[in-house]
């Protein structure tokens, strides 16, 4: 099961990275459910997009507890500026 999850995760990441995210909400939601749906604790991920709304990076900013994760907007913006 873990191998199947990993393969499908890689395929979805490639599919989303290859085309604009906004044009395919279903693929974006599937990607988020697959990558985050099995987590046992809160994680705050930031999806960095380019001008054409293509996925540049999916990065976990913070890991929290069962029901919360602290987020620092300064860190989100700083990383976004680093990625351009």
GROMACS .gro file of N, CA and C in nm:
model
  252
    1UNK      N    1   0.082  -0.120   0.000
    1UNK     CA    2   0.000   0.000   0.000
    1UNK      C    3   0.086   0.126   0.000
    2UNK      N    4   0.195   0.122   0.076
    2UNK     CA    5   0.282   0.240   0.080
    2UNK      C    6   0.346   0.266  -0.056
    3UNK      N    7   0.380   0.160  -0.127
    3UNK     CA    8   0.439   0.177  -0.260
    3UNK      C    9   0.338   0.237  -0.357
    4UNK      N   10   0.214   0.191  -0.350
    4UNK     CA   11   0.110   0.245  -0.437
    4UNK      C   12   0.085   0.392  -0.405
    5UNK      N   13   0.085   0.427  -0.278
    5UNK     CA   14   0.068   0.566  -0.236
    5UNK      C   15   0.181   0.653  -0.289
    6UNK      N   16   0.303   0.604  -0.281
    6UNK     CA   17   0.419   0.679  -0.329
    6UNK      C   18   0.414   0.699  -0.480
    7UNK      N   19   0.378   0.595  -0.552
    7UNK     CA   20   0.371   0.604  -0.699
    7UNK      C   21   0.262   0.703  -0.740
    8UNK      N   22   0.145   0.692  -0.680
    8UNK     CA   23   0.037   0.784  -0.716
    8UNK      C   24   0.071   0.927  -0.675
    9UNK      N   25   0.139   0.945  -0.564
    9UNK     CA   26   0.182   1.078  -0.522
    9UNK      C   27   0.278   1.139  -0.623
   10UNK      N   28   0.374   1.063  -0.668
   10UNK     CA   29   0.470   1.113  -0.768
   10UNK      C   30   0.401   1.149  -0.899
   11UNK      N   31   0.306   1.066  -0.942
   11UNK     CA   32   0.234   1.093  -1.066
   11UNK      C   33   0.153   1.222  -1.056
   12UNK      N   34   0.086   1.241  -0.942
   12UNK     CA   35   0.007   1.363  -0.925
   12UNK      C   36   0.096   1.486  -0.918
   13UNK      N   37   0.210   1.475  -0.851
   13UNK     CA   38   0.302   1.588  -0.844
   13UNK      C   39   0.351   1.626  -0.984
   14UNK      N   40   0.385   1.526  -1.065
   14UNK     CA   41   0.431   1.552  -1.201
   14UNK      C   42   0.320   1.615  -1.284
   15UNK      N   43   0.198   1.565  -1.268
   15UNK     CA   44   0.085   1.617  -1.345
   15UNK      C   45   0.058   1.762  -1.310
   16UNK      N   46   0.062   1.795  -1.182
   16UNK     CA   47   0.036   1.932  -1.140
   16UNK      C   48   0.151   2.023  -1.179
   17UNK      N   49   0.275   1.977  -1.166
   17UNK     CA   50   0.390   2.060  -1.199
   17UNK      C   51   0.396   2.088  -1.349
   18UNK      N   52   0.339   2.003  -1.430
   18UNK     CA   53   0.346   2.018  -1.574
   18UNK      C   54   0.240   2.112  -1.630
   19UNK      N   55   0.138   2.148  -1.553
   19UNK     CA   56   0.033   2.234  -1.606
   19UNK      C   57  -0.013   2.332  -1.499
   20UNK      N   58  -0.079   2.439  -1.537
   20UNK     CA   59  -0.127   2.536  -1.439
   20UNK      C   60  -0.221   2.472  -1.337
   21UNK      N   61  -0.207   2.513  -1.214
   21UNK     CA   62  -0.286   2.456  -1.106
   21UNK      C   63  -0.430   2.505  -1.109
   22UNK      N   64  -0.450   2.632  -1.133
   22UNK     CA   65  -0.582   2.691  -1.124
   22UNK      C   66  -0.678   2.631  -1.227
   23UNK      N   67  -0.629   2.589  -1.340
   23UNK     CA   68  -0.715   2.532  -1.443
   23UNK      C   69  -0.763   2.392  -1.407
   24UNK      N   70  -0.709   2.333  -1.305
   24UNK     CA   71  -0.748   2.198  -1.268
   24UNK      C   72  -0.763   2.188  -1.116
   25UNK      N   73  -0.873   2.238  -1.066
   25UNK     CA   74  -0.897   2.232  -0.921
   25UNK      C   75  -0.907   2.088  -0.873
   26UNK      N   76  -0.965   2.002  -0.955
   26UNK     CA   77  -0.980   1.862  -0.916
   26UNK      C   78  -0.844   1.797  -0.893
   27UNK      N   79  -0.750   1.821  -0.985
   27UNK     CA   80  -0.615   1.765  -0.970
   27UNK      C   81  -0.546   1.824  -0.848
   28UNK      N   82  -0.565   1.953  -0.824
   28UNK     CA   83  -0.505   2.017  -0.707
   28UNK      C   84  -0.560   1.958  -0.578
   29UNK      N   85  -0.692   1.942  -0.570
   29UNK     CA   86  -0.753   1.883  -0.451
   29UNK      C   87  -0.709   1.738  -0.431
   30UNK      N   88  -0.701   1.663  -0.539
   30UNK     CA   89  -0.653   1.524  -0.530
   30UNK      C   90  -0.510   1.521  -0.477
   31UNK      N   91  -0.427   1.611  -0.529
   31UNK     CA   92  -0.287   1.620  -0.485
   31UNK      C   93  -0.280   1.652  -0.336
   32UNK      N   94  -0.357   1.749  -0.291
   32UNK     CA   95  -0.356   1.787  -0.149
   32UNK      C   96  -0.409   1.674  -0.061
   33UNK      N   97  -0.514   1.609  -0.104
   33UNK     CA   98  -0.568   1.497  -0.025
   33UNK      C   99  -0.466   1.383  -0.016
   34UNK      N  100  -0.400   1.356  -0.126
   34UNK     CA  101  -0.303   1.247  -0.128
   34UNK      C  102  -0.181   1.279  -0.043
   35UNK      N  103  -0.129   1.400  -0.052
   35UNK     CA  104  -0.007   1.433   0.021
   35UNK      C  105  -0.033   1.466   0.167
   36UNK      N  106  -0.150   1.516   0.200
   36UNK     CA  107  -0.177   1.559   0.338
   36UNK      C  108  -0.283   1.477   0.409
   37UNK      N  109  -0.362   1.402   0.335
   37UNK     CA  110  -0.476   1.332   0.394
   37UNK      C  111  -0.441   1.227   0.498
   38UNK      N  112  -0.324   1.170   0.492
   38UNK     CA  113  -0.288   1.062   0.584
   38UNK      C  114  -0.206   1.109   0.704
   39UNK      N  115  -0.183   1.239   0.714
   39UNK     CA  116  -0.102   1.293   0.825
   39UNK      C  117  -0.177   1.282   0.957
   40UNK      N  118  -0.104   1.250   1.061
   40UNK     CA  119  -0.166   1.236   1.194
   40UNK      C  120  -0.162   1.365   1.275
   41UNK      N  121  -0.081   1.459   1.230
   41UNK     CA  122  -0.074   1.588   1.298
   41UNK      C  123  -0.083   1.699   1.194
   42UNK      N  124  -0.116   1.818   1.240
   42UNK     CA  125  -0.133   1.931   1.151
   42UNK      C  126  -0.002   1.969   1.083
   43UNK      N  127  -0.009   1.998   0.956
   43UNK     CA  128   0.103   2.052   0.881
   43UNK      C  129   0.053   2.168   0.798
   44UNK      N  130   0.131   2.275   0.794
   44UNK     CA  131   0.095   2.391   0.713
   44UNK      C  132   0.186   2.390   0.590
   45UNK      N  133   0.126   2.367   0.474
   45UNK     CA  134   0.201   2.365   0.349
   45UNK      C  135   0.170   2.491   0.271
   46UNK      N  136   0.270   2.537   0.198
   46UNK     CA  137   0.253   2.651   0.108
   46UNK      C  138   0.280   2.602  -0.033
   47UNK      N  139   0.186   2.630  -0.122
   47UNK     CA  140   0.205   2.598  -0.263
   47UNK      C  141   0.246   2.726  -0.333
   48UNK      N  142   0.370   2.731  -0.376
   48UNK     CA  143   0.422   2.849  -0.446
   48UNK      C  144   0.393   2.834  -0.594
   49UNK      N  145   0.330   2.937  -0.652
   49UNK     CA  146   0.289   2.934  -0.792
   49UNK      C  147   0.365   3.037  -0.873
   50UNK      N  148   0.383   3.008  -1.002
   50UNK     CA  149   0.445   3.107  -1.090
   50UNK      C  150   0.336   3.196  -1.151
   51UNK      N  151   0.375   3.280  -1.245
   51UNK     CA  152   0.279   3.376  -1.305
   51UNK      C  153   0.165   3.307  -1.378
   52UNK      N  154   0.190   3.190  -1.432
   52UNK     CA  155   0.086   3.116  -1.504
   52UNK      C  156   0.012   3.020  -1.410
   53UNK      N  157   0.031   3.037  -1.280
   53UNK     CA  158  -0.032   2.954  -1.178
   53UNK      C  159   0.016   2.810  -1.183
   54UNK      N  160   0.137   2.789  -1.231
   54UNK     CA  161   0.197   2.656  -1.228
   54UNK      C  162   0.267   2.635  -1.095
   55UNK      N  163   0.267   2.515  -1.046
   55UNK     CA  164   0.325   2.483  -0.916
   55UNK      C  165   0.477   2.486  -0.924
   56UNK      N  166   0.539   2.578  -0.850
   56UNK     CA  167   0.685   2.586  -0.842
   56UNK      C  168   0.739   2.500  -0.729
   57UNK      N  169   0.669   2.504  -0.616
   57UNK     CA  170   0.715   2.428  -0.499
   57UNK      C  171   0.600   2.403  -0.404
   58UNK      N  172   0.605   2.290  -0.339
   58UNK     CA  173   0.512   2.256  -0.231
   58UNK      C  174   0.600   2.231  -0.109
   59UNK      N  175   0.595   2.323  -0.014
   59UNK     CA  176   0.684   2.313   0.101
   59UNK      C  177   0.606   2.317   0.231
   60UNK      N  178   0.647   2.230   0.324
   60UNK     CA  179   0.587   2.233   0.456
   60UNK      C  180   0.656   2.344   0.535
   61UNK      N  181   0.577   2.439   0.584
   61UNK     CA  182   0.631   2.549   0.662
   61UNK      C  183   0.637   2.517   0.811
   62UNK      N  184   0.533   2.455   0.861
   62UNK     CA  185   0.527   2.423   1.005
   62UNK      C  186   0.458   2.290   1.027
   63UNK      N  187   0.499   2.222   1.130
   63UNK     CA  188   0.431   2.101   1.177
   63UNK      C  189   0.377   2.133   1.315
   64UNK      N  190   0.254   2.095   1.339
   64UNK     CA  191   0.191   2.129   1.465
   64UNK      C  192   0.153   2.008   1.546
   65UNK      N  193   0.047   2.024   1.622
   65UNK     CA  194  -0.003   1.915   1.706
   65UNK      C  195  -0.122   1.850   1.635
   66UNK      N  196  -0.207   1.785   1.710
   66UNK     CA  197  -0.321   1.717   1.652
   66UNK      C  198  -0.417   1.813   1.583
   67UNK      N  199  -0.433   1.934   1.636
   67UNK     CA  200  -0.534   2.024   1.582
   67UNK      C  201  -0.487   2.166   1.552
   68UNK      N  202  -0.358   2.194   1.554
   68UNK     CA  203  -0.312   2.329   1.523
   68UNK      C  204  -0.166   2.330   1.480
   69UNK      N  205  -0.132   2.435   1.404
   69UNK     CA  206   0.006   2.456   1.361
   69UNK      C  207   0.030   2.606   1.358
   70UNK      N  208   0.138   2.651   1.418
   70UNK     CA  209   0.172   2.793   1.420
   70UNK      C  210   0.228   2.832   1.284
   71UNK      N  211   0.181   2.945   1.231
   71UNK     CA  212   0.225   2.993   1.101
   71UNK      C  213   0.279   3.134   1.115
   72UNK      N  214   0.393   3.158   1.052
   72UNK     CA  215   0.455   3.290   1.057
   72UNK      C  216   0.457   3.348   0.916
   73UNK      N  217   0.368   3.443   0.888
   73UNK     CA  218   0.360   3.501   0.753
   73UNK      C  219   0.494   3.553   0.702
   74UNK      N  220   0.576   3.605   0.790
   74UNK     CA  221   0.708   3.656   0.750
   74UNK      C  222   0.790   3.546   0.682
   75UNK      N  223   0.785   3.424   0.736
   75UNK     CA  224   0.861   3.312   0.679
   75UNK      C  225   0.804   3.269   0.543
   76UNK      N  226   0.672   3.274   0.530
   76UNK     CA  227   0.608   3.239   0.403
   76UNK      C  228   0.651   3.336   0.294
   77UNK      N  229   0.644   3.467   0.324
   77UNK     CA  230   0.681   3.569   0.227
   77UNK      C  231   0.831   3.562   0.196
   78UNK      N  232   0.912   3.541   0.298
   78UNK     CA  233   1.057   3.532   0.278
   78UNK      C  234   1.092   3.421   0.179
   79UNK      N  235   1.032   3.305   0.198
   79UNK     CA  236   1.060   3.192   0.108
   79UNK      C  237   1.006   3.220  -0.033
   80UNK      N  238   0.891   3.283  -0.041
   80UNK     CA  239   0.835   3.319  -0.171
   80UNK      C  240   0.928   3.412  -0.247
   81UNK      N  241   0.988   3.507  -0.178
   81UNK     CA  242   1.083   3.598  -0.241
   81UNK      C  243   1.209   3.524  -0.284
   82UNK      N  244   1.252   3.427  -0.206
   82UNK     CA  245   1.370   3.348  -0.243
   82UNK      C  246   1.345   3.269  -0.371
   83UNK      N  247   1.223   3.218  -0.387
   83UNK     CA  248   1.190   3.139  -0.504
   83UNK      C  249   1.163   3.227  -0.627
   84UNK      N  250   1.135   3.353  -0.602
   84UNK     CA  251   1.110   3.445  -0.713
   84UNK      C  252   0.969   3.435  -0.763
   0.00000   0.00000   0.00000
